[in-house]
mmCIF file of C-alpha atoms and ligand atoms in Angstrom:
data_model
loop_
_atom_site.group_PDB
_atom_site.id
_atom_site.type_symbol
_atom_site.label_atom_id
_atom_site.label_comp_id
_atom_site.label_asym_id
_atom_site.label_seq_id
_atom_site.Cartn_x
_atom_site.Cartn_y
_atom_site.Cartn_z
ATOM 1 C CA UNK M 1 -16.520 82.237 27.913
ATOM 2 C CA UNK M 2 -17.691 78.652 27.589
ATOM 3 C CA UNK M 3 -16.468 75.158 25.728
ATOM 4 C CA UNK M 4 -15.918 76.995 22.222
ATOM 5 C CA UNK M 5 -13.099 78.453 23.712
ATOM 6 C CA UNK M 6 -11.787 75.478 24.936
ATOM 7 C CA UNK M 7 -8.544 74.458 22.579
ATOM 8 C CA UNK M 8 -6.026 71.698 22.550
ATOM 9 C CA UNK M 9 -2.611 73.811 21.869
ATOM 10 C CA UNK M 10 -0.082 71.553 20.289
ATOM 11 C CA UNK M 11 3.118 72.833 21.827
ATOM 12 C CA UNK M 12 6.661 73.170 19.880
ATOM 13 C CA UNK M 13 8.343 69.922 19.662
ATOM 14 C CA UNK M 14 11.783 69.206 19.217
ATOM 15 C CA UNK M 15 12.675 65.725 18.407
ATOM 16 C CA UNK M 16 15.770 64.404 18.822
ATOM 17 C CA UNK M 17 17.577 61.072 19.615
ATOM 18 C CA UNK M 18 18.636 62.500 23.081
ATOM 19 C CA UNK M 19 15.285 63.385 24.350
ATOM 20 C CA UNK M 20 12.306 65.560 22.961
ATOM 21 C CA UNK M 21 12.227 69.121 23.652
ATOM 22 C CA UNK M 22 8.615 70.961 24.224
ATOM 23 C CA UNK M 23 8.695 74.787 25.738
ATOM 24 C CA UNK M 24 6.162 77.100 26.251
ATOM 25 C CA UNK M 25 6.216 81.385 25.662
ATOM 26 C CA UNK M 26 3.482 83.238 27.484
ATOM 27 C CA UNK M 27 1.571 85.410 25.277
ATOM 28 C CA UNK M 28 2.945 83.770 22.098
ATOM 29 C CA UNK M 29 2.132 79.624 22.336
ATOM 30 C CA UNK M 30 -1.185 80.608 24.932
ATOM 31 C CA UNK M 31 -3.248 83.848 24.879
ATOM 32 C CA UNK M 32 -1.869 84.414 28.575
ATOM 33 C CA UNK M 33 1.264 85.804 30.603
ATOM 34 C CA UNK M 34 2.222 82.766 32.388
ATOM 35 C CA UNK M 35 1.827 84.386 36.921
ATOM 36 C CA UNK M 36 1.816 80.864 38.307
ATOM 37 C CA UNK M 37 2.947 77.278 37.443
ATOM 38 C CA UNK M 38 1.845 74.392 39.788
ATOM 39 C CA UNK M 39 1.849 70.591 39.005
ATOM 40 C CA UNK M 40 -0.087 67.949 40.522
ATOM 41 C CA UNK M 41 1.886 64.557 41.488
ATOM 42 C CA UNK M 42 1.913 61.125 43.630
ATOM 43 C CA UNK M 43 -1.898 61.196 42.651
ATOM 44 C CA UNK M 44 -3.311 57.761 43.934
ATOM 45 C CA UNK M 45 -4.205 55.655 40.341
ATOM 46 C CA UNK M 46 -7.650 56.326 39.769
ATOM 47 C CA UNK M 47 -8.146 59.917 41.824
ATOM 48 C CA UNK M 48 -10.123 62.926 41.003
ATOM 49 C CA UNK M 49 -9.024 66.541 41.503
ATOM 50 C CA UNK M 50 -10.201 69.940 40.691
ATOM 51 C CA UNK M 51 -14.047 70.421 40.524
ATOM 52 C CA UNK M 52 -14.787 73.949 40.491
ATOM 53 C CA UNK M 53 -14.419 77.170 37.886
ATOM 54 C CA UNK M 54 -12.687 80.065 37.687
ATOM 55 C CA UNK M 55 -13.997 83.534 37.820
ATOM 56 C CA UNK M 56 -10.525 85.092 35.908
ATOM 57 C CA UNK M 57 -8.097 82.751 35.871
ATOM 58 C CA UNK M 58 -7.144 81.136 32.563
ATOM 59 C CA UNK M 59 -5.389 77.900 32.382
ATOM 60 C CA UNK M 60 -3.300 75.503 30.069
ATOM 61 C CA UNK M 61 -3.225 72.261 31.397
ATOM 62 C CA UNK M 62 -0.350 69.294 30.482
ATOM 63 C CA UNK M 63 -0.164 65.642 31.225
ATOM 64 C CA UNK M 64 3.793 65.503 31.653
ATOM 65 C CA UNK M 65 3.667 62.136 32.118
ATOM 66 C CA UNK M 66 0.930 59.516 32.243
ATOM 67 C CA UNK M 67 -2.669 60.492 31.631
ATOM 68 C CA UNK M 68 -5.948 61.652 32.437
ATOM 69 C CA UNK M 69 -9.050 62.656 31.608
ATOM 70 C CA UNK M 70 -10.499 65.936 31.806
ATOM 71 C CA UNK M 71 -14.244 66.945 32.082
ATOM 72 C CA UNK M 72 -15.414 69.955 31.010
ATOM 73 C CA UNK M 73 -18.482 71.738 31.726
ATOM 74 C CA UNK M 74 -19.871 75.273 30.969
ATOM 75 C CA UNK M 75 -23.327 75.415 32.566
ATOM 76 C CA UNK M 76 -24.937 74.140 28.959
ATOM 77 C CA UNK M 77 -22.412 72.089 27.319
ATOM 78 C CA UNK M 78 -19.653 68.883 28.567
ATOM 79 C CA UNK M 79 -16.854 67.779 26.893
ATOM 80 C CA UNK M 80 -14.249 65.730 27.957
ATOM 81 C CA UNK M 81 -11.123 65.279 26.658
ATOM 82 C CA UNK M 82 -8.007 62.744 27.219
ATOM 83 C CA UNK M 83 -4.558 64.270 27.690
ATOM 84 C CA UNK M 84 -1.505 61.995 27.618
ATOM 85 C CA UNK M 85 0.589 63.819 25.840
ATOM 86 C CA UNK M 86 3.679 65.722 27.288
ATOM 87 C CA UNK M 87 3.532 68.205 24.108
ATOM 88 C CA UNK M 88 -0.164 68.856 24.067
ATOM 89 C CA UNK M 89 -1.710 71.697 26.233
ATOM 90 C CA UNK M 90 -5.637 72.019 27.057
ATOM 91 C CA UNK M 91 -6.554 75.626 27.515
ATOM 92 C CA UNK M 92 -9.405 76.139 29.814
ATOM 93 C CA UNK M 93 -10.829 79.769 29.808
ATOM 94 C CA UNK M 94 -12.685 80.833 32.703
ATOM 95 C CA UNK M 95 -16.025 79.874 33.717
ATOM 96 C CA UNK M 96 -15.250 76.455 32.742
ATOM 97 C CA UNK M 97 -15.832 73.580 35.379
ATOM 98 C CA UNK M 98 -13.564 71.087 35.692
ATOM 99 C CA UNK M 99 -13.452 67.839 36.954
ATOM 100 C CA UNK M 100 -9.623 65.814 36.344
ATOM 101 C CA UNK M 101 -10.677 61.986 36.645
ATOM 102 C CA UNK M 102 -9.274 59.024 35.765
ATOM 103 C CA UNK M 103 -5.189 60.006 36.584
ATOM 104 C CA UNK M 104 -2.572 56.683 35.596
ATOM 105 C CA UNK M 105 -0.155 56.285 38.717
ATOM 106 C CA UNK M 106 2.840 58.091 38.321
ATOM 107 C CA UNK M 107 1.535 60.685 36.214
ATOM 108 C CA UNK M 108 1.824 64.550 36.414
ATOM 109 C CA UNK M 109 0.058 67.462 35.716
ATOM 110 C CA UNK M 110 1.386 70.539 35.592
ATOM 111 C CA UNK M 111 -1.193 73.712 35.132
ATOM 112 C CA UNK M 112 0.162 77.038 33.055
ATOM 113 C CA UNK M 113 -1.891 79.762 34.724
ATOM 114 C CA UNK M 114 -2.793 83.531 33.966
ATOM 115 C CA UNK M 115 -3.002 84.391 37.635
ATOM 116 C CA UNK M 116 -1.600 84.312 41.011
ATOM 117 C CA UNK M 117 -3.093 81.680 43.237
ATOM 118 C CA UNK M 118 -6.557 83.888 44.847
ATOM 119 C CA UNK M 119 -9.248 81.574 46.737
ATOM 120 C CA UNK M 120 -11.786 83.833 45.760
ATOM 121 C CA UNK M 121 -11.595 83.361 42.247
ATOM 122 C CA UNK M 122 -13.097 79.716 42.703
ATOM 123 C CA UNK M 123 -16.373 78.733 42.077
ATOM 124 C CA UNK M 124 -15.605 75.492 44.588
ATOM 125 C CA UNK M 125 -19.790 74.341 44.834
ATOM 126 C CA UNK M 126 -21.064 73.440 41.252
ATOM 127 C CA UNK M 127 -24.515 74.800 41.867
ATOM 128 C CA UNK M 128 -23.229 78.402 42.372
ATOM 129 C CA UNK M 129 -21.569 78.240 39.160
ATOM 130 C CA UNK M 130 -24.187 77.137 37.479
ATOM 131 C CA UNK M 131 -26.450 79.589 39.167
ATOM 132 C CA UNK M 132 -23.940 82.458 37.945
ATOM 133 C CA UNK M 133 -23.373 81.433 34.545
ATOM 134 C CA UNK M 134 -27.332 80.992 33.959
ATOM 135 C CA UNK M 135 -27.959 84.308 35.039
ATOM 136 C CA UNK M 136 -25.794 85.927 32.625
HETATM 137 P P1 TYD V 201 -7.258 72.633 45.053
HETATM 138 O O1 TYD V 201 -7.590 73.814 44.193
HETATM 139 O O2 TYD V 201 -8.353 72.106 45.937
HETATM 140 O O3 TYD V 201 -6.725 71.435 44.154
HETATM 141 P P2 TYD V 201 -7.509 70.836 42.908
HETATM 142 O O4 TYD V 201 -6.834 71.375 41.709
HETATM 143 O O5 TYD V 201 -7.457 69.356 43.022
HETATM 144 O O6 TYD V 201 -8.928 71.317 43.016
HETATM 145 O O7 TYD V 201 -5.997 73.013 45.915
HETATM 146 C C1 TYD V 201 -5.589 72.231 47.010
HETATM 147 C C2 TYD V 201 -5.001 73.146 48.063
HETATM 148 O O8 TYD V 201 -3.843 73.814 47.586
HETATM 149 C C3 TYD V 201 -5.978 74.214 48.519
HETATM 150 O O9 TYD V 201 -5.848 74.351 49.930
HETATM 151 C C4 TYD V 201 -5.468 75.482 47.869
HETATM 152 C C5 TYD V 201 -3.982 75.222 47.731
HETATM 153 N N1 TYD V 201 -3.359 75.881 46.563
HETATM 154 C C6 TYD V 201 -2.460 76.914 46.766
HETATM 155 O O10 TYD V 201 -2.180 77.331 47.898
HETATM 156 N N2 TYD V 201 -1.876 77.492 45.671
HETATM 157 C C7 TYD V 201 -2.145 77.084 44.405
HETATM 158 O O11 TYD V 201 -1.577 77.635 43.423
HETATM 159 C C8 TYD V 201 -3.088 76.023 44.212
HETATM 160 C C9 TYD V 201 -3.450 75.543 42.839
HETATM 161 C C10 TYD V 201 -3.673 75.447 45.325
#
């Protein structure tokens, strides 16, 4: 899979005086059984995280709060995208590289994700995903 199966998923959102309302249903709101949930937080204004792919594992990524960029590369094609939006979901298939750039201080990320966490299901050096997906 590659960027044309990259989406922005606009999560249900309840509005309401009180406090909005988003959820999420694996296998109904994302093409995935949710295994794993992790969230990234206290990043340093300005950090970078991920950079690498993923062999399997299909993700949905949310800014909960704050922002940041995402970069997106399939071997051929980038893309990046802005997410700052706590209803707003960016599914990443797999063999996607990512790079998550630009973060606001205070914000969070939380990552929806199709499988348990398994190291070797990274590509962690760019050049041997590249290598892979270019020899498909
Ligand atoms: P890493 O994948 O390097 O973070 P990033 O998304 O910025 O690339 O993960 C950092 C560390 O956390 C690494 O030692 C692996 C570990 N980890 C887990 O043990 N379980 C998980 O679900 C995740 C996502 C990471």
């Amino acid at each position: 899979m590659g960027l044309e199966a990259v989406r922005i998923i606009d999560l249900p959102k309840i509005s309401d005086p009180r406090g909005n309302l988003t959820f999420v249903e694996g296998g109904r709101h994302i093409p995935f059984d949710i295994k794993r949930v992790y969230y990234l937080y206290d990043v340093p204004g300005g950090e970078t995280r991920g950079g690498h792919a993923h062999r399997n594992l299909q993700q949905l990524i949310i800014a909960m709060s704050g922002s940041f960029e995402v970069l997106l590369d399939d071997g051929y094609k980038r893309k990046t995208i802005s997410l700052n939006r706590s209803y707003r979901g960016l599914l990443i298939p797999t063999m996607v590289w990512r790079e998550l750039v630009d973060f606001s201080s205070g914000s969070v990320c939380m990552v929806l994700a199709s499988e348990y966490y398994d190291e070797a299901d990274y590509y962690r050096e760019y050049e041997d995903f590249y290598k892979a997906v270019r020899e498909k």
